[in-house]
XYZ file of C-alpha atoms in Angstrom:
656
model
C -99.600 57.562 -28.944
C -102.887 57.459 -27.668
C -103.518 59.512 -24.382
C -107.416 58.853 -22.871
C -108.399 62.384 -20.820
C -110.102 61.988 -16.905
C -110.955 63.706 -13.760
C -110.939 60.637 -11.712
C -109.142 57.175 -12.695
C -109.892 53.830 -10.478
C -107.986 51.335 -11.340
C -110.160 48.230 -9.562
C -113.918 47.181 -10.028
C -114.118 45.488 -7.126
C -116.851 46.989 -4.397
C -114.339 49.699 -3.088
C -112.829 50.626 -6.593
C -117.124 50.979 -7.617
C -118.000 52.746 -3.584
C -115.452 55.216 -4.606
C -116.117 56.028 -8.177
C -119.963 56.928 -7.226
C -118.852 59.379 -5.102
C -116.637 60.875 -8.337
C -119.179 60.960 -9.795
C -121.383 62.155 -7.728
C -119.669 65.840 -7.510
C -119.465 65.359 -11.666
C -116.542 64.119 -12.344
C -115.786 62.724 -15.857
C -114.272 59.115 -13.540
C -112.709 56.305 -14.992
C -113.161 52.060 -13.150
C -110.348 49.823 -14.790
C -110.909 46.472 -14.359
C -108.663 43.299 -15.519
C -111.517 41.349 -15.716
C -115.528 42.087 -16.158
C -116.643 44.268 -13.119
C -119.102 41.623 -11.403
C -116.741 38.877 -11.822
C -113.953 41.372 -9.488
C -112.806 39.102 -6.513
C -115.171 40.589 -3.365
C -117.525 38.657 -5.523
C -116.366 36.138 -3.686
C -116.605 36.954 -0.206
C -119.343 35.248 1.270
C -120.093 34.777 4.859
C -120.776 38.875 5.370
C -119.901 41.748 6.425
C -119.487 43.667 10.087
C -121.437 46.759 10.923
C -122.430 47.254 14.828
C -126.330 47.236 14.462
C -127.636 45.558 16.990
C -130.831 44.562 15.597
C -131.036 40.311 16.007
C -131.330 38.870 20.121
C -128.155 37.962 20.047
C -126.951 41.398 18.837
C -128.816 43.188 21.638
C -126.053 46.595 23.404
C -122.984 46.112 20.092
C -122.339 49.646 18.937
C -118.646 51.293 17.547
C -117.434 50.541 21.059
C -117.409 46.794 21.204
C -116.496 46.596 17.718
C -113.945 48.426 18.063
C -112.148 47.007 20.711
C -112.474 43.813 18.573
C -111.120 44.951 15.673
C -107.931 46.044 17.374
C -107.783 43.525 19.868
C -108.340 41.152 16.877
C -105.214 43.092 14.361
C -102.628 42.674 18.257
C -102.348 46.233 18.091
C -101.018 46.505 14.847
C -103.752 48.324 13.220
C -104.459 52.106 13.394
C -106.828 53.079 16.512
C -107.624 56.166 14.196
C -108.699 54.258 11.130
C -110.274 51.935 12.692
C -112.717 54.097 15.070
C -113.401 56.085 11.212
C -114.142 52.420 10.250
C -117.059 51.189 13.725
C -118.626 54.847 13.235
C -119.564 54.516 8.819
C -120.039 50.452 8.963
C -123.715 50.561 10.318
C -124.488 53.738 7.661
C -122.117 51.932 5.241
C -124.890 48.987 5.774
C -127.566 51.538 5.052
C -126.455 52.389 2.096
C -126.007 49.386 0.372
C -129.512 48.652 1.476
C -130.225 51.474 -0.479
C -128.944 50.236 -3.676
C -131.145 47.024 -3.243
C -128.495 44.302 -1.266
C -131.375 42.123 -0.131
C -130.146 41.614 3.747
C -130.594 38.831 5.144
C -133.811 40.090 7.982
C -135.358 39.712 11.138
C -138.164 37.164 11.590
C -140.243 37.465 14.660
C -140.300 34.208 16.571
C -138.984 31.599 17.881
C -135.590 30.293 15.402
C -132.943 27.173 15.781
C -129.496 27.302 16.335
C -126.825 25.575 17.123
C -123.843 27.797 19.884
C -121.186 25.689 20.981
C -122.275 22.744 19.519
C -125.466 22.255 21.194
C -128.940 23.182 19.361
C -130.284 26.214 21.166
C -134.014 28.250 20.571
C -134.053 31.715 19.927
C -136.344 33.654 20.315
C -136.554 37.825 18.084
C -138.774 39.752 19.393
C -141.734 40.944 16.950
C -141.092 44.988 16.602
C -137.808 43.491 15.588
C -139.252 41.567 12.198
C -138.159 43.372 9.374
C -134.668 44.693 10.808
C -131.795 42.897 9.225
C -130.189 40.108 10.967
C -126.300 39.755 11.947
C -124.749 36.121 12.626
C -122.413 34.419 15.243
C -118.526 35.704 13.318
C -115.171 34.682 15.208
C -113.389 36.982 17.276
C -116.538 39.715 17.735
C -118.122 39.412 21.565
C -121.536 40.774 19.823
C -123.362 38.453 16.722
C -122.774 41.301 14.090
C -121.935 40.341 10.808
C -124.330 41.122 8.914
C -125.105 38.223 5.517
C -127.277 37.806 2.752
C -127.601 34.061 2.994
C -124.443 32.778 2.410
C -123.430 35.013 -0.978
C -123.445 38.300 0.657
C -119.816 39.223 -1.789
C -122.073 39.037 -4.764
C -124.768 40.842 -3.886
C -123.261 44.122 -2.494
C -121.133 44.030 -6.050
C -123.772 43.764 -7.723
C -125.578 46.832 -5.952
C -122.629 48.893 -5.857
C -121.817 48.172 -9.575
C -125.659 48.976 -10.525
C -124.852 51.731 -8.695
C -122.712 53.403 -10.913
C -123.716 52.488 -13.997
C -126.659 54.138 -13.219
C -124.411 57.843 -11.804
C -122.514 57.132 -15.002
C -119.147 55.746 -14.578
C -117.450 54.609 -17.817
C -116.130 51.476 -17.017
C -114.305 48.995 -18.975
C -112.899 45.645 -18.143
C -110.269 43.661 -19.603
C -107.415 46.433 -19.385
C -103.681 46.153 -17.371
C -102.989 48.732 -15.652
C -98.428 48.143 -15.639
C -96.594 51.622 -14.990
C -97.521 54.729 -12.894
C -97.056 58.256 -14.244
C -95.250 60.169 -12.359
C -93.765 63.106 -11.739
C -92.303 65.286 -9.726
C -92.931 63.035 -6.786
C -97.176 63.385 -8.313
C -98.690 60.978 -9.451
C -100.931 61.250 -12.888
C -102.208 58.512 -13.894
C -100.885 55.216 -15.665
C -99.994 53.026 -19.180
C -102.121 50.513 -18.968
C -102.136 47.317 -21.669
C -105.520 46.140 -23.115
C -105.954 42.322 -22.404
C -107.499 41.376 -25.952
C -105.516 43.483 -28.302
C -102.479 44.340 -26.650
C -102.173 47.909 -27.311
C -100.494 50.197 -24.724
C -102.142 53.668 -24.114
C -101.978 56.157 -21.046
C -104.861 57.918 -19.291
C -103.963 60.485 -17.424
C -105.950 61.950 -14.755
C -106.393 64.951 -11.891
C -105.833 61.705 -9.368
C -105.580 58.265 -9.265
C -107.177 55.289 -6.804
C -106.278 51.579 -7.168
C -108.246 49.020 -5.035
C -106.573 46.668 -7.204
C -107.119 43.515 -4.243
C -104.453 41.372 -2.678
C -102.003 39.191 -3.540
C -102.567 35.789 -2.507
C -102.277 34.157 -5.632
C -97.843 34.670 -5.284
C -98.676 31.427 -2.246
C -99.656 28.167 -4.177
C -102.678 27.243 -1.770
C -104.815 30.050 -1.554
C -109.001 30.918 -1.502
C -107.905 33.544 -4.270
C -108.916 34.491 -7.354
C -106.122 34.433 -10.515
C -106.383 37.212 -10.619
C -105.456 38.448 -7.850
C -101.639 38.725 -8.081
C -101.185 42.054 -6.548
C -99.330 43.844 -9.643
C -101.080 46.746 -9.243
C -99.171 47.444 -5.213
C -96.079 46.700 -7.843
C -96.691 49.145 -10.232
C -97.472 50.816 -7.346
C -94.422 50.072 -5.455
C -91.909 50.475 -8.433
C -92.347 54.422 -8.689
C -89.671 54.346 -5.601
C -92.054 56.883 -4.549
C -95.144 55.359 -2.915
C -94.007 52.156 -0.066
C -95.885 49.153 1.265
C -96.408 48.461 4.342
C -96.747 45.530 6.503
C -96.244 43.351 4.122
C -95.202 39.716 5.831
C -98.922 40.359 8.099
C -100.331 37.869 5.432
C -103.725 35.766 6.642
C -104.930 32.101 6.365
C -108.234 31.511 6.372
C -108.724 27.803 8.850
C -111.479 26.293 6.690
C -110.410 26.043 2.687
C -111.616 22.716 1.040
C -109.291 20.263 -0.183
C -108.062 20.016 -2.101
C -109.275 23.316 -4.865
C -108.593 25.422 -1.417
C -112.042 27.144 -2.859
C -113.155 28.807 0.743
C -115.743 27.749 3.307
C -117.151 30.601 4.230
C -116.692 31.576 8.512
C -120.222 31.888 8.838
C -120.018 27.892 8.439
C -118.427 28.197 12.083
C -120.277 31.399 12.956
C -124.246 29.434 12.469
C -122.700 26.384 15.097
C -120.334 24.226 12.751
C -117.866 22.310 14.418
C -114.053 21.479 13.714
C -113.515 16.674 14.562
C -110.113 15.340 13.301
C -109.254 12.282 11.826
C -111.853 10.462 15.340
C -114.042 11.885 14.925
C -113.564 14.395 18.513
C -114.457 18.302 18.339
C -110.457 19.684 19.326
C -111.150 22.834 19.493
C -112.318 23.339 22.652
C -109.804 22.239 24.287
C -107.167 24.629 22.481
C -109.879 27.431 22.871
C -112.694 26.277 25.581
C -113.516 30.316 25.734
C -113.865 30.821 22.686
C -113.689 27.910 20.376
C -113.739 27.573 16.498
C -114.286 31.245 16.880
C -111.533 32.457 17.910
C -110.056 34.342 15.624
C -108.887 32.984 12.213
C -105.012 33.596 12.284
C -105.811 31.714 16.257
C -108.323 28.803 14.639
C -105.431 28.439 11.793
C -102.460 27.997 14.023
C -105.101 25.350 16.126
C -105.440 23.499 13.373
C -102.158 22.064 12.081
C -101.030 21.740 15.708
C -103.641 19.486 16.140
C -102.292 17.708 12.771
C -98.676 17.422 13.821
C -100.359 16.058 17.513
C -100.982 13.343 14.108
C -104.854 13.408 14.772
C -105.303 15.094 10.942
C -107.556 12.904 8.617
C -105.314 11.689 5.615
C -105.835 11.858 2.146
C -103.750 12.059 -1.605
C -103.658 16.215 -0.435
C -101.795 15.618 2.785
C -103.837 16.124 6.123
C -106.953 17.637 7.307
C -109.281 18.033 9.137
C -113.292 17.731 9.256
C -115.453 20.875 8.834
C -118.585 19.587 10.949
C -121.791 22.201 8.983
C -124.688 18.473 9.090
C -124.699 19.393 12.591
C -127.150 22.003 11.656
C -129.105 20.620 9.839
C -129.978 20.786 5.701
C -132.785 22.804 6.232
C -130.209 24.911 7.903
C -127.774 25.368 5.457
C -130.058 25.198 1.983
C -131.195 28.394 3.493
C -128.227 30.396 4.509
C -125.201 28.401 3.588
C -126.386 27.523 0.406
C -123.119 28.020 -2.004
C -121.368 25.945 0.539
C -123.760 22.841 0.182
C -122.659 23.947 -3.874
C -119.553 24.369 -3.222
C -118.756 21.193 -1.370
C -121.251 19.022 -3.996
C -119.239 20.644 -6.921
C -115.908 20.433 -5.718
C -115.118 17.254 -3.214
C -118.275 15.147 -4.230
C -120.431 15.278 -1.035
C -122.738 16.997 0.871
C -122.220 18.895 4.028
C -125.832 18.231 4.605
C -124.701 14.239 5.044
C -121.280 14.296 5.112
C -118.884 16.236 7.292
C -116.364 18.277 4.713
C -112.194 18.496 4.221
C -110.485 21.007 5.248
C -107.414 22.964 6.143
C -106.090 26.660 6.263
C -104.638 28.100 2.806
C -103.625 31.539 1.959
C -106.182 33.915 2.026
C -106.391 37.298 2.694
C -103.330 40.488 2.825
C -102.878 42.391 5.566
C -100.324 44.277 3.910
C -100.943 46.648 0.772
C -99.648 50.527 -0.051
C -99.124 52.440 2.793
C -101.569 55.120 2.871
C -102.552 57.542 5.160
C -106.094 58.110 6.836
C -107.363 59.798 3.414
C -106.481 57.311 1.791
C -102.812 59.464 0.370
C -99.667 57.331 -0.409
C -96.590 58.737 -0.649
C -97.020 59.979 -4.460
C -98.515 62.980 -4.111
C -102.317 61.814 -6.340
C -102.252 58.442 -5.804
C -105.109 56.985 -3.037
C -104.855 53.545 -2.340
C -108.264 51.635 -0.937
C -109.600 48.351 0.173
C -107.551 44.315 0.599
C -104.809 46.770 -1.845
C -103.941 49.483 0.625
C -102.525 49.320 4.117
C -104.658 51.554 5.297
C -104.480 50.374 8.250
C -107.173 48.782 9.429
C -106.491 45.796 10.498
C -102.701 45.677 11.294
C -101.399 41.439 11.829
C -105.676 39.759 11.351
C -108.365 41.140 10.078
C -111.324 39.709 11.914
C -114.056 37.723 9.779
C -116.922 40.324 8.096
C -114.738 44.055 7.984
C -112.971 43.179 4.917
C -115.807 42.996 3.105
C -117.086 46.137 5.755
C -113.854 48.373 4.924
C -114.486 47.934 1.099
C -117.399 49.321 2.125
C -116.244 51.770 4.216
C -113.207 52.700 2.690
C -114.825 53.704 -0.315
C -116.755 55.626 1.077
C -114.567 57.554 3.398
C -111.731 57.627 0.540
C -113.692 57.791 -2.533
C -114.528 60.898 -0.534
C -111.358 62.424 -0.479
C -110.602 61.184 -3.743
C -113.175 63.504 -5.081
C -112.060 67.109 -3.291
C -108.551 65.757 -4.480
C -109.322 65.423 -7.830
C -112.226 68.821 -7.650
C -109.016 70.309 -6.581
C -106.077 69.107 -9.141
C -104.679 70.496 -11.921
C -103.286 68.474 -14.804
C -99.835 70.138 -15.699
C -98.061 67.409 -16.791
C -96.150 67.923 -21.021
C -97.073 65.208 -23.246
C -93.685 64.221 -24.304
C -93.587 62.603 -20.629
C -96.916 60.752 -21.111
C -95.018 59.749 -23.777
C -92.815 58.951 -22.402
C -93.661 56.652 -20.437
C -95.838 55.165 -22.832
C -92.411 53.713 -25.565
C -90.759 52.313 -22.078
C -93.503 50.297 -21.460
C -93.530 49.954 -25.520
C -90.254 48.430 -25.425
C -90.231 46.215 -22.165
C -92.978 44.788 -23.938
C -90.523 43.485 -26.804
C -87.308 43.050 -24.898
C -89.154 40.651 -22.935
C -90.538 38.625 -27.166
C -86.517 39.074 -28.275
C -84.857 38.114 -25.900
C -83.286 34.515 -26.038
C -83.433 33.946 -22.707
C -83.405 30.934 -21.041
C -85.237 30.759 -17.926
C -88.673 28.886 -18.469
C -91.515 31.831 -16.194
C -93.815 28.779 -15.470
C -91.218 26.427 -13.699
C -90.246 30.328 -11.217
C -93.780 31.081 -10.428
C -94.671 27.571 -9.947
C -91.003 27.587 -7.867
C -92.501 31.350 -6.358
C -95.781 29.886 -4.949
C -93.647 26.159 -3.128
C -91.429 28.249 -0.948
C -93.743 30.889 -0.216
C -96.450 27.662 1.033
C -93.361 25.881 2.640
C -91.362 28.651 4.026
C -93.330 32.001 5.146
C -97.103 30.615 5.730
C -98.361 29.648 9.216
C -95.282 28.647 10.871
C -91.759 31.068 10.474
C -88.212 30.414 11.768
C -85.274 32.844 11.202
C -83.547 29.637 9.397
C -86.610 28.958 6.709
C -87.041 32.987 5.824
C -83.631 32.973 5.394
C -83.662 29.835 2.761
C -87.016 31.642 1.554
C -85.168 34.980 0.919
C -81.282 33.956 -0.649
C -83.837 31.817 -3.250
C -86.986 33.781 -3.960
C -83.473 36.329 -4.502
C -82.212 34.186 -7.102
C -84.956 33.388 -8.822
C -85.748 36.947 -9.182
C -82.691 37.028 -10.755
C -83.590 35.077 -13.395
C -86.500 36.736 -14.392
C -83.934 38.836 -16.097
C -83.512 35.982 -18.791
C -86.800 34.388 -19.696
C -87.534 33.289 -22.656
C -90.906 33.950 -23.937
C -91.140 31.339 -27.191
C -94.961 33.404 -28.573
C -93.979 36.726 -29.390
C -97.305 37.734 -30.623
C -97.655 41.317 -28.023
C -101.956 40.415 -28.021
C -103.841 37.155 -26.880
C -100.359 35.973 -25.814
C -100.388 34.373 -21.197
C -96.751 33.503 -21.914
C -96.005 37.256 -22.397
C -98.591 38.835 -19.661
C -96.403 36.168 -17.006
C -93.506 37.353 -18.501
C -93.770 40.540 -17.363
C -96.155 39.782 -13.937
C -93.757 37.201 -12.345
C -91.359 39.988 -11.707
C -93.346 42.226 -10.368
C -95.389 38.986 -8.333
C -91.975 38.081 -7.529
C -91.163 41.191 -5.139
C -94.146 41.254 -3.086
C -92.329 37.373 -2.193
C -89.998 38.979 -1.371
C -91.164 41.456 0.448
C -93.357 39.521 2.515
C -90.230 37.255 3.145
C -87.753 39.855 4.376
C -90.509 41.997 6.580
C -91.204 37.795 7.962
C -87.359 37.297 8.593
C -86.570 41.040 10.038
C -89.874 40.548 12.667
C -88.697 38.754 15.259
C -91.723 38.648 17.330
C -95.039 36.584 16.188
C -98.415 39.175 16.672
C -101.426 38.135 14.792
C -100.715 36.093 12.020
C -97.051 36.701 12.051
C -96.205 33.776 14.082
C -92.398 33.233 14.500
C -91.738 29.397 16.441
C -87.736 31.320 17.308
C -89.871 34.137 18.411
C -92.817 33.679 20.380
C -93.499 36.767 22.065
C -95.143 39.381 20.626
C -92.400 42.021 21.712
C -94.030 46.234 21.546
C -91.077 46.487 23.208
C -89.016 46.624 19.826
C -91.671 45.222 17.558
C -94.470 48.007 17.619
C -94.061 49.852 14.337
C -95.125 48.582 11.041
C -92.893 48.268 8.276
C -92.415 49.954 5.510
C -90.992 48.596 1.675
C -90.282 50.453 -0.960
C -87.809 49.383 -4.344
C -86.428 52.676 -5.524
C -83.993 51.874 -7.530
C -84.515 49.045 -10.474
C -81.464 48.109 -10.778
C -81.931 46.084 -6.872
C -82.754 42.584 -6.037
C -84.830 42.896 -2.886
C -86.240 45.156 -0.886
C -85.332 48.361 1.484
C -87.386 48.578 4.762
C -87.780 50.813 6.841
C -90.234 51.359 10.353
C -92.902 53.144 11.535
C -93.125 53.166 15.259
C -97.087 53.284 17.034
C -97.910 55.776 19.296
C -99.066 54.180 22.842
C -99.511 57.184 23.679
C -102.342 58.679 21.306
C -104.017 54.717 21.605
C -107.238 54.301 22.595
C -106.960 50.892 23.718
C -103.073 49.730 24.773
C -101.624 46.571 23.613
C -102.227 43.984 26.186
C -102.515 40.566 26.048
C -105.097 39.608 23.834
C -107.842 36.993 24.910
C -106.062 33.567 23.364
C -103.264 31.583 24.631
C -101.032 32.015 27.809
C -101.802 35.372 29.764
C -98.489 37.576 29.418
C -97.057 35.952 26.197
C -96.001 39.639 25.781
C -93.256 42.020 25.908
C -95.061 46.220 26.934
C -94.421 48.640 25.708
C -92.192 50.944 27.750
C -95.132 53.518 27.559
C -98.297 50.993 28.433
C -98.383 52.642 31.944
C -98.068 55.823 32.097
C -100.418 55.840 28.845
C -103.407 53.869 30.763
C -102.743 56.209 34.074
C -103.943 58.700 31.037
C -106.582 56.704 30.039
C -108.120 55.664 33.934
C -107.554 59.927 35.001
C -109.603 61.552 31.633
C -112.637 58.411 32.695
C -112.505 59.619 35.488
C -113.187 63.083 35.121
C -115.427 62.063 31.811
C -118.123 59.977 34.445
C -117.819 63.346 37.453
C -118.756 65.559 34.282
C -121.232 63.613 34.414
C -120.055 62.935 30.585
C -121.512 59.556 27.953
C -119.340 57.532 25.818
C -118.784 59.815 23.283
C -117.492 62.294 25.481
C -115.453 59.623 25.999
C -113.918 58.257 23.002
C -113.444 62.046 22.072
C -111.160 63.119 24.964
C -109.188 59.796 24.499
C -108.710 59.643 21.268
C -110.014 62.428 18.737
C -110.179 61.190 15.204
C -110.809 63.056 11.850
C -114.169 62.285 9.365
C -116.396 63.689 7.431
C -119.196 65.468 9.134
C -122.416 62.912 7.709
C -119.627 59.955 8.785
C -119.550 61.650 12.069
C -122.960 61.435 12.828
C -124.619 58.526 16.070
C -125.685 55.950 14.730
C -128.683 55.340 15.904
C -130.073 52.278 17.491
C -132.850 49.991 18.282
C -133.864 50.991 21.748
C -132.086 54.990 21.666
C -134.190 57.218 23.613
């Protein structure tokens, strides 16, 4: 039996996990990061378009601040987010951008003078002031009032990940790759680390720690068509749920990105549209202004995805051997712009579609992209299981509610790595290891016996057929458009598939170098997540953000302004247990209202909305009479906790 002890254990080697590891090491903690793959190959590297932070540097960003970023994030979430977490996030994001610059991220910078741009399909000239030259530039993204998305061409995640990984190595973080967590070690409602399988040798061992942080990313691979890497199967969050204590939040909140390359599913960054690209149908007609006359292609992702599929359904889709699609036109931007700011997109299109986007339109359609749901935490990143923290896409912190704005994902990963990383490090400093070695051994033995049972099972079920069918069901019945009949059918069949996993036949009998064995223990966990998504979507009889029920088209704040919590307390149950957590309107800074898309009034108001609006008006009036500024108003409306060094006011060009 092999046991490795440490102060801080971080599971997941993407942006959130690596940044949290830096916080832990700065406090002198013995810190280990475990990753499925070499950390510079984590899925964070796939982020293309940029990271949101209200710097307000460029001409099109002037006047930006935390209040505008906060408002965009809350509206983007369709009022499903935790507004105090959103405040923590927007306040820290500008500091995170500058910290990343100090780590070595080569942010694209402002050049003084005239530059060409495409806005609303028209070529325009933007003039940048001389005194702003050299400051961090930003581009336009969907759902934002200002150009707020800072970028490094279209390889932002790549540069961020390399810089943060280098910083972790510099501080002496012990990074171990090709390690997979298969169980959380816990006793008396407290986490003590994890049981880990070495993906090369097959060895099962324990990593025991004072604190454990999950940062394992999303679960997009439960769908057939997704932009997610093959490692994004959600195993980390499933393992947390299997403790019977940790709970998953808002699993039905799944984002579909509007512009994914057909047929590969590789992301065509929102930066394509942010930089002026447009969507065209089979006739070459630009259709988004007909649906969303104000924001057009730069409406929120959930909105654009729905509009594309509605347009295809109306008969305007382009036929192809891989199904109908529409066109993304970035040729309008010109070759020079593409080869400077969208060169990865160009390379992807040439490699995987055989076309140069500077000359031809790119075939795209919506596919699964991001998981707003994850392990439910409080604002400190603490889960229901004491000593277990979670950050990044694996968590339901809950910054994004029911729809994430583009550019807020890598931004959340970096910011949560800072904020939650500090809370996590503080916990590890003060915690004690008081678990019995015999208990650790029992957890290891249980997992070893489970793996042996899979190898020795004389079942008849093919794990690959089960996995493939799960993905088809999720695409067909739990996708962009949902209805009660389809969701019930999905739930019923997914439950049957889960039951079949008890009878899987593993033909390869080795305990190491055995992908079939790995799928045999992963697929049941993936099915648990799929069941959480399907059941949550079936129960939620409203439309909110990315969750669109065609049979319940209105957002229902009166009955559904609440967060779904899914748990799996009994290993023998075949469906998740759901409960709900109310969102408190009376503590909100912005009460639920019309989001800015579709018909006005397409929501059922919360009964406390008018009362809270009256309170907000009175507090605002009092603040003005007392000569207060936006900071005193914000604190009066909704105080929030944050580390003092992150809560300090952000400085911007032009501030006195």
